[in-house]
Amino acid sequence: MKYCERKIKRNTIYLSSEVTNMIKFFLLVNKQGQIRLSRYYEPMEIHKRTLLEVDIIKNCLPRTKDQCSFVEYKDIKLVYRQYAALFVVIGIDDAENELAVYELIHNFVEVLDKYFSRVCELDIMFNLDKVHIILDEMILNGRVVETNKSRILVPLLALDKMTES
Amino acid sequence: MCRHSEPLDRLRMPAPIRLRELIRTIRTARTQAEEREMIQKECASIRSSFREEDNTYRCRNVAKLLYMHMLGYPAHFGQLECLKLIASQKFTDKRIGYLGAMLLLDERQDVHLLMTNCIKNDLNHSTQYVQGLALCTLGCMGSSEMCRDLAGEVEKLLKTSNSYLRKKAALCAVHVIRKVPELMEMFLPATKNLLNEKNHGVLHTSVVLLTEMCERSPDMLAHFRKLVPQLVRILKNLIMSGYSPEHDVSGISDPFLQVRILRLLRMLGRNDDDSSEAMNDILAQVATNTETSKNVGNAILYETVLTIMDIKSESGLRVLAINILGRFLLNNDKNIRYVALTSLLKTVQTDHNAVQRHRSTIVDCLKDLDVSIKRRAMELSFALVNGNNIRGMMKELLYFLDLCDPEFKADCASGIFLAAEKYAPSKRWHIDTIMKVLTTAGSYVRDDAVPNLIQLITNSVEMHAYTVQKLYKAVLEDISQQPLVQVGAWCMGEYGDLLVSGQCEEEEPIQVTEDEVMDVLETLLQSNMSASVTRGYALTAIMKLSTRFTINVNRIKKIMSVYGSSIDVELQQRAVEYNALFRKFDHMRSALLERMPIMEKVTNGLTETAQTNGEAEPMKVEPKLLSTAPPSSNQANDLLDLLGGSDVTSVIRTVPPSKPNTVGGELLDLLGGLDLSG
């Protein structure tokens, strides 16, 4: 098939199970390349994960503020957003709406902000289990469950109350 | 308290450190080696703690293990511990246990099946948070066996009135359906009143569930078409409702839900006139009323445009959609431009003319600094090339080829070749374009470009002199780009006589002597920069010149005898055979080395026809001919016996008579009705 036609056909919307329409992974990485949170929604071996994380840092870090937030990496798209020294990177496939995922990242950070009151990187580092709980309330198996900030925090606040008493 | 019962000779282990302590310790490590050491020490203490079956601190240890796993260290010995934690009654234990299961286990480990019973019990737990944990874990990593066992529980929870559980059950059902598609019908009754929910979380996940079911089965798709009015109503409420603090994002009410509903509408409206008509109004409303100042609004517009282009919308709506994309293209925000280029690429086939209107903006995007945008703009530019705009577009694309990063060059070069082949306004333009590509990005060109180009040149008979002149000049300047040099060598061999006689009509003919041409070809042969394939081309070209040039045949003979002992086997074989041509078959030499005939046009761009001529065709042809050499050598021997030739030791590469071509044909004609089947 000719080059142009092949490329166009790949971009056509298929009605088949090839299009999984989901988030593949969710990463929080800092500028030095240290992983602060990682969640994979597709099984991936551990050495492949480290390679992937290194590659992502290489791709996202040198980009400037006025460059596109979407990077194509192999067969997935990376949507990243920088908050101070922390990068939030989500890997999606072709079918997802990139701008919506971009908003999702901001939503997640706002939830963290609400819970930790002016969240910083150390908060995430030392309360990793709680951040995981928040993430699980928002994203299940690569798809969005809930975006309402107060509802997301309900179980976590209940848990906190339980451990206090 | 429980430690008093332990035997006294056992060394009392201090309580394992908390996760925070571990993190603090690791932070103090200054090198990778130090960190590794700390982690190994901690791993060892965790392992011994696990061996002791310590219930109190298991939770803490697994939490630390998960942290170390995140950093990239192996943590598989913690898998069974996760199961033990899940079986515990304490919520904190269960929480870490399930998290561990999601992070460490997947269906490839046999251990995961042991979880099935625990999950089943937890799905029926009295506390909703425990049920939620179980649903979450099952939905993330449940294997097909687990899903089959537990699908009934999930279905029950899908019908509950508790919205917290319902939304999780919906996504768990999505996972079950993906793993075990046959169970889809089981969830059908539960979906009946999913859309009547007020809770946005449940609505959102229900729409995802419906989308998944429609994607998998066309029957379901037809069944759910009746939901279109309800979906339209929900969307309308979202847009029309005033400020609602619960779901507001930058002034827009629950954009995530809006995007999801739009996508489901897209799926339902595709190829269906009635549904598409029911949606037309709401799509127009969303497209015109959404705020575009923030990213949120643009996300919704993007989804709307994709939906409009995919369903059977009326033409007014389609024009509106393309205009929105045009506006996106002019936006300063790079993200939005990227998104616009992606959508235009998806729609360029169906609405070609509409997209053509934005061609100049798209071509401008080629000059953007951002890599993602450049790639999209390049793909879209190739899709927009047609007979009318080929000259202008090609200028821009060649300019882009010159300046772009190496990762783009191969794709761009291939695209230019294809476009030129389809829409070239004249042969001269075509050859000029290909020459420019070869000189700017010669080393990135794909392998099949060389034979294609050779075929093209052969077929444009009137351009031979012009072509060889241009190639000669290019090769003089730069011999490092292999594809350029290969084509140049081939042409010089074929049309060297035209070059020397200065017959070029298209442009100012240059004065070239036969010696100069020979010098260039010899330089190619000897240069370190030439690949061995290129050397083969050069040697053959020199040989061909023996019939086209009048003087200097001795020089050629000398070169052939030198290369007859070359280390490179390929060159040696060629040189030996050409030597044989000089010595014993000189009378056949001019016939064998005649001009190439017009080759058939090949549709798939492969080099099938390039090997019709038996003599001196490069690499790909060699294996074929070598395999046919033994049988044809018998024929050759018969031939030569008849001609009274003496003992033949070397195998001559004669033309296989089965292939229809002029050279072989002429030989056969010369010999009349000779039976060569020998």
mmCIF file with all atom_site columns, N, CA and C in Angstrom, chain B residues 256-284:
data_model
loop_
_atom_site.group_PDB
_atom_site.id
_atom_site.type_symbol
_atom_site.label_atom_id
_atom_site.label_alt_id
_atom_site.label_comp_id
_atom_site.label_asym_id
_atom_site.label_entity_id
_atom_site.label_seq_id
_atom_site.pdbx_PDB_ins_code
_atom_site.Cartn_x
_atom_site.Cartn_y
_atom_site.Cartn_z
_atom_site.occupancy
_atom_site.B_iso_or_equiv
_atom_site.pdbx_formal_charge
_atom_site.auth_seq_id
_atom_site.auth_comp_id
_atom_site.auth_asym_id
_atom_site.auth_atom_id
_atom_site.pdbx_PDB_model_num
ATOM 1  N N  . PHE B 1 256 ? -15.923 15.927 31.403 1.00 0.00 ? 256 PHE B N  1
ATOM 2  C CA . PHE B 1 256 ? -15.542 14.535 31.152 1.00 0.00 ? 256 PHE B CA 1
ATOM 3  C C  . PHE B 1 256 ? -16.753 13.728 30.712 1.00 0.00 ? 256 PHE B C  1
ATOM 4  N N  . LEU B 1 257 ? -17.871 13.971 31.381 1.00 0.00 ? 257 LEU B N  1
ATOM 5  C CA . LEU B 1 257 ? -19.077 13.244 31.001 1.00 0.00 ? 257 LEU B CA 1
ATOM 6  C C  . LEU B 1 257 ? -19.535 13.658 29.613 1.00 0.00 ? 257 LEU B C  1
ATOM 7  N N  . GLN B 1 258 ? -19.446 14.956 29.318 1.00 0.00 ? 258 GLN B N  1
ATOM 8  C CA . GLN B 1 258 ? -19.855 15.430 27.997 1.00 0.00 ? 258 GLN B CA 1
ATOM 9  C C  . GLN B 1 258 ? -19.045 14.735 26.904 1.00 0.00 ? 258 GLN B C  1
ATOM 10 N N  . VAL B 1 259 ? -17.731 14.639 27.124 1.00 0.00 ? 259 VAL B N  1
ATOM 11 C CA . VAL B 1 259 ? -16.877 14.016 26.109 1.00 0.00 ? 259 VAL B CA 1
ATOM 12 C C  . VAL B 1 259 ? -17.259 12.551 25.911 1.00 0.00 ? 259 VAL B C  1
ATOM 13 N N  . ARG B 1 260 ? -17.523 11.867 27.030 1.00 0.00 ? 260 ARG B N  1
ATOM 14 C CA . ARG B 1 260 ? -17.886 10.449 26.939 1.00 0.00 ? 260 ARG B CA 1
ATOM 15 C C  . ARG B 1 260 ? -19.173 10.256 26.177 1.00 0.00 ? 260 ARG B C  1
ATOM 16 N N  . ILE B 1 261 ? -20.168 11.092 26.489 1.00 0.00 ? 261 ILE B N  1
ATOM 17 C CA . ILE B 1 261 ? -21.460 10.950 25.821 1.00 0.00 ? 261 ILE B CA 1
ATOM 18 C C  . ILE B 1 261 ? -21.303 11.228 24.332 1.00 0.00 ? 261 ILE B C  1
ATOM 19 N N  . LEU B 1 262 ? -20.512 12.238 24.000 1.00 0.00 ? 262 LEU B N  1
ATOM 20 C CA . LEU B 1 262 ? -20.302 12.546 22.583 1.00 0.00 ? 262 LEU B CA 1
ATOM 21 C C  . LEU B 1 262 ? -19.687 11.363 21.859 1.00 0.00 ? 262 LEU B C  1
ATOM 22 N N  . ARG B 1 263 ? -18.770 10.677 22.542 1.00 0.00 ? 263 ARG B N  1
ATOM 23 C CA . ARG B 1 263 ? -18.142 9.547  21.878 1.00 0.00 ? 263 ARG B CA 1
ATOM 24 C C  . ARG B 1 263 ? -19.133 8.406  21.672 1.00 0.00 ? 263 ARG B C  1
ATOM 25 N N  . LEU B 1 264 ? -19.999 8.187  22.662 1.00 0.00 ? 264 LEU B N  1
ATOM 26 C CA . LEU B 1 264 ? -20.994 7.119  22.498 1.00 0.00 ? 264 LEU B CA 1
ATOM 27 C C  . LEU B 1 264 ? -21.962 7.474  21.381 1.00 0.00 ? 264 LEU B C  1
ATOM 28 N N  . LEU B 1 265 ? -22.336 8.760  21.320 1.00 0.00 ? 265 LEU B N  1
ATOM 29 C CA . LEU B 1 265 ? -23.229 9.192  20.245 1.00 0.00 ? 265 LEU B CA 1
ATOM 30 C C  . LEU B 1 265 ? -22.587 8.952  18.890 1.00 0.00 ? 265 LEU B C  1
ATOM 31 N N  . ARG B 1 266 ? -21.275 9.188  18.834 1.00 0.00 ? 266 ARG B N  1
ATOM 32 C CA . ARG B 1 266 ? -20.562 8.964  17.579 1.00 0.00 ? 266 ARG B CA 1
ATOM 33 C C  . ARG B 1 266 ? -20.721 7.526  17.130 1.00 0.00 ? 266 ARG B C  1
ATOM 34 N N  . MET B 1 267 ? -20.555 6.623  18.097 1.00 0.00 ? 267 MET B N  1
ATOM 35 C CA . MET B 1 267 ? -20.632 5.213  17.752 1.00 0.00 ? 267 MET B CA 1
ATOM 36 C C  . MET B 1 267 ? -22.040 4.824  17.330 1.00 0.00 ? 267 MET B C  1
ATOM 37 N N  . LEU B 1 268 ? -23.025 5.396  18.001 1.00 0.00 ? 268 LEU B N  1
ATOM 38 C CA . LEU B 1 268 ? -24.397 5.007  17.692 1.00 0.00 ? 268 LEU B CA 1
ATOM 39 C C  . LEU B 1 268 ? -24.875 5.623  16.387 1.00 0.00 ? 268 LEU B C  1
ATOM 40 N N  . GLY B 1 269 ? -24.346 6.789  16.070 1.00 0.00 ? 269 GLY B N  1
ATOM 41 C CA . GLY B 1 269 ? -24.840 7.479  14.879 1.00 0.00 ? 269 GLY B CA 1
ATOM 42 C C  . GLY B 1 269 ? -24.162 7.074  13.599 1.00 0.00 ? 269 GLY B C  1
ATOM 43 N N  . ARG B 1 270 ? -23.066 6.358  13.712 1.00 0.00 ? 270 ARG B N  1
ATOM 44 C CA . ARG B 1 270 ? -22.311 5.970  12.516 1.00 0.00 ? 270 ARG B CA 1
ATOM 45 C C  . ARG B 1 270 ? -23.164 5.090  11.626 1.00 0.00 ? 270 ARG B C  1
ATOM 46 N N  . ASN B 1 271 ? -23.240 5.429  10.365 1.00 0.00 ? 271 ASN B N  1
ATOM 47 C CA . ASN B 1 271 ? -23.987 4.616  9.391  1.00 0.00 ? 271 ASN B CA 1
ATOM 48 C C  . ASN B 1 271 ? -25.464 4.467  9.716  1.00 0.00 ? 271 ASN B C  1
ATOM 49 N N  . ASP B 1 272 ? -26.026 5.369  10.485 1.00 0.00 ? 272 ASP B N  1
ATOM 50 C CA . ASP B 1 272 ? -27.443 5.249  10.785 1.00 0.00 ? 272 ASP B CA 1
ATOM 51 C C  . ASP B 1 272 ? -28.096 6.617  10.655 1.00 0.00 ? 272 ASP B C  1
ATOM 52 N N  . ASP B 1 273 ? -29.006 6.739  9.708  1.00 0.00 ? 273 ASP B N  1
ATOM 53 C CA . ASP B 1 273 ? -29.572 8.054  9.412  1.00 0.00 ? 273 ASP B CA 1
ATOM 54 C C  . ASP B 1 273 ? -30.443 8.586  10.532 1.00 0.00 ? 273 ASP B C  1
ATOM 55 N N  . ASP B 1 274 ? -31.297 7.717  11.087 1.00 0.00 ? 274 ASP B N  1
ATOM 56 C CA . ASP B 1 274 ? -32.232 8.204  12.106 1.00 0.00 ? 274 ASP B CA 1
ATOM 57 C C  . ASP B 1 274 ? -31.503 8.731  13.319 1.00 0.00 ? 274 ASP B C  1
ATOM 58 N N  . SER B 1 275 ? -30.571 7.940  13.816 1.00 0.00 ? 275 SER B N  1
ATOM 59 C CA . SER B 1 275 ? -29.837 8.388  15.005 1.00 0.00 ? 275 SER B CA 1
ATOM 60 C C  . SER B 1 275 ? -29.083 9.674  14.701 1.00 0.00 ? 275 SER B C  1
ATOM 61 N N  . SER B 1 276 ? -28.442 9.723  13.523 1.00 0.00 ? 276 SER B N  1
ATOM 62 C CA . SER B 1 276 ? -27.680 10.920 13.176 1.00 0.00 ? 276 SER B CA 1
ATOM 63 C C  . SER B 1 276 ? -28.581 12.138 13.167 1.00 0.00 ? 276 SER B C  1
ATOM 64 N N  . GLU B 1 277 ? -29.793 11.955 12.659 1.00 0.00 ? 277 GLU B N  1
ATOM 65 C CA . GLU B 1 277 ? -30.687 13.106 12.610 1.00 0.00 ? 277 GLU B CA 1
ATOM 66 C C  . GLU B 1 277 ? -31.088 13.561 14.002 1.00 0.00 ? 277 GLU B C  1
ATOM 67 N N  . ALA B 1 278 ? -31.310 12.579 14.890 1.00 0.00 ? 278 ALA B N  1
ATOM 68 C CA . ALA B 1 278 ? -31.690 12.935 16.251 1.00 0.00 ? 278 ALA B CA 1
ATOM 69 C C  . ALA B 1 278 ? -30.598 13.733 16.948 1.00 0.00 ? 278 ALA B C  1
ATOM 70 N N  . MET B 1 279 ? -29.371 13.537 16.500 1.00 0.00 ? 279 MET B N  1
ATOM 71 C CA . MET B 1 279 ? -28.251 14.192 17.178 1.00 0.00 ? 279 MET B CA 1
ATOM 72 C C  . MET B 1 279 ? -27.909 15.553 16.612 1.00 0.00 ? 279 MET B C  1
ATOM 73 N N  . ASN B 1 280 ? -28.357 15.818 15.400 1.00 0.00 ? 280 ASN B N  1
ATOM 74 C CA . ASN B 1 280 ? -27.896 17.022 14.707 1.00 0.00 ? 280 ASN B CA 1
ATOM 75 C C  . ASN B 1 280 ? -28.023 18.292 15.541 1.00 0.00 ? 280 ASN B C  1
ATOM 76 N N  . ASP B 1 281 ? -29.208 18.441 16.158 1.00 0.00 ? 281 ASP B N  1
ATOM 77 C CA . ASP B 1 281 ? -29.447 19.676 16.913 1.00 0.00 ? 281 ASP B CA 1
ATOM 78 C C  . ASP B 1 281 ? -28.466 19.850 18.044 1.00 0.00 ? 281 ASP B C  1
ATOM 79 N N  . ILE B 1 282 ? -28.363 18.803 18.849 1.00 0.00 ? 282 ILE B N  1
ATOM 80 C CA . ILE B 1 282 ? -27.529 18.937 20.043 1.00 0.00 ? 282 ILE B CA 1
ATOM 81 C C  . ILE B 1 282 ? -26.075 19.161 19.652 1.00 0.00 ? 282 ILE B C  1
ATOM 82 N N  . LEU B 1 283 ? -25.629 18.538 18.570 1.00 0.00 ? 283 LEU B N  1
ATOM 83 C CA . LEU B 1 283 ? -24.246 18.731 18.153 1.00 0.00 ? 283 LEU B CA 1
ATOM 84 C C  . LEU B 1 283 ? -24.012 20.173 17.719 1.00 0.00 ? 283 LEU B C  1
ATOM 85 N N  . ALA B 1 284 ? -24.978 20.710 16.992 1.00 0.00 ? 284 ALA B N  1
ATOM 86 C CA . ALA B 1 284 ? -24.837 22.101 16.580 1.00 0.00 ? 284 ALA B CA 1
ATOM 87 C C  . ALA B 1 284 ? -24.797 23.007 17.800 1.00 0.00 ? 284 ALA B C  1
#
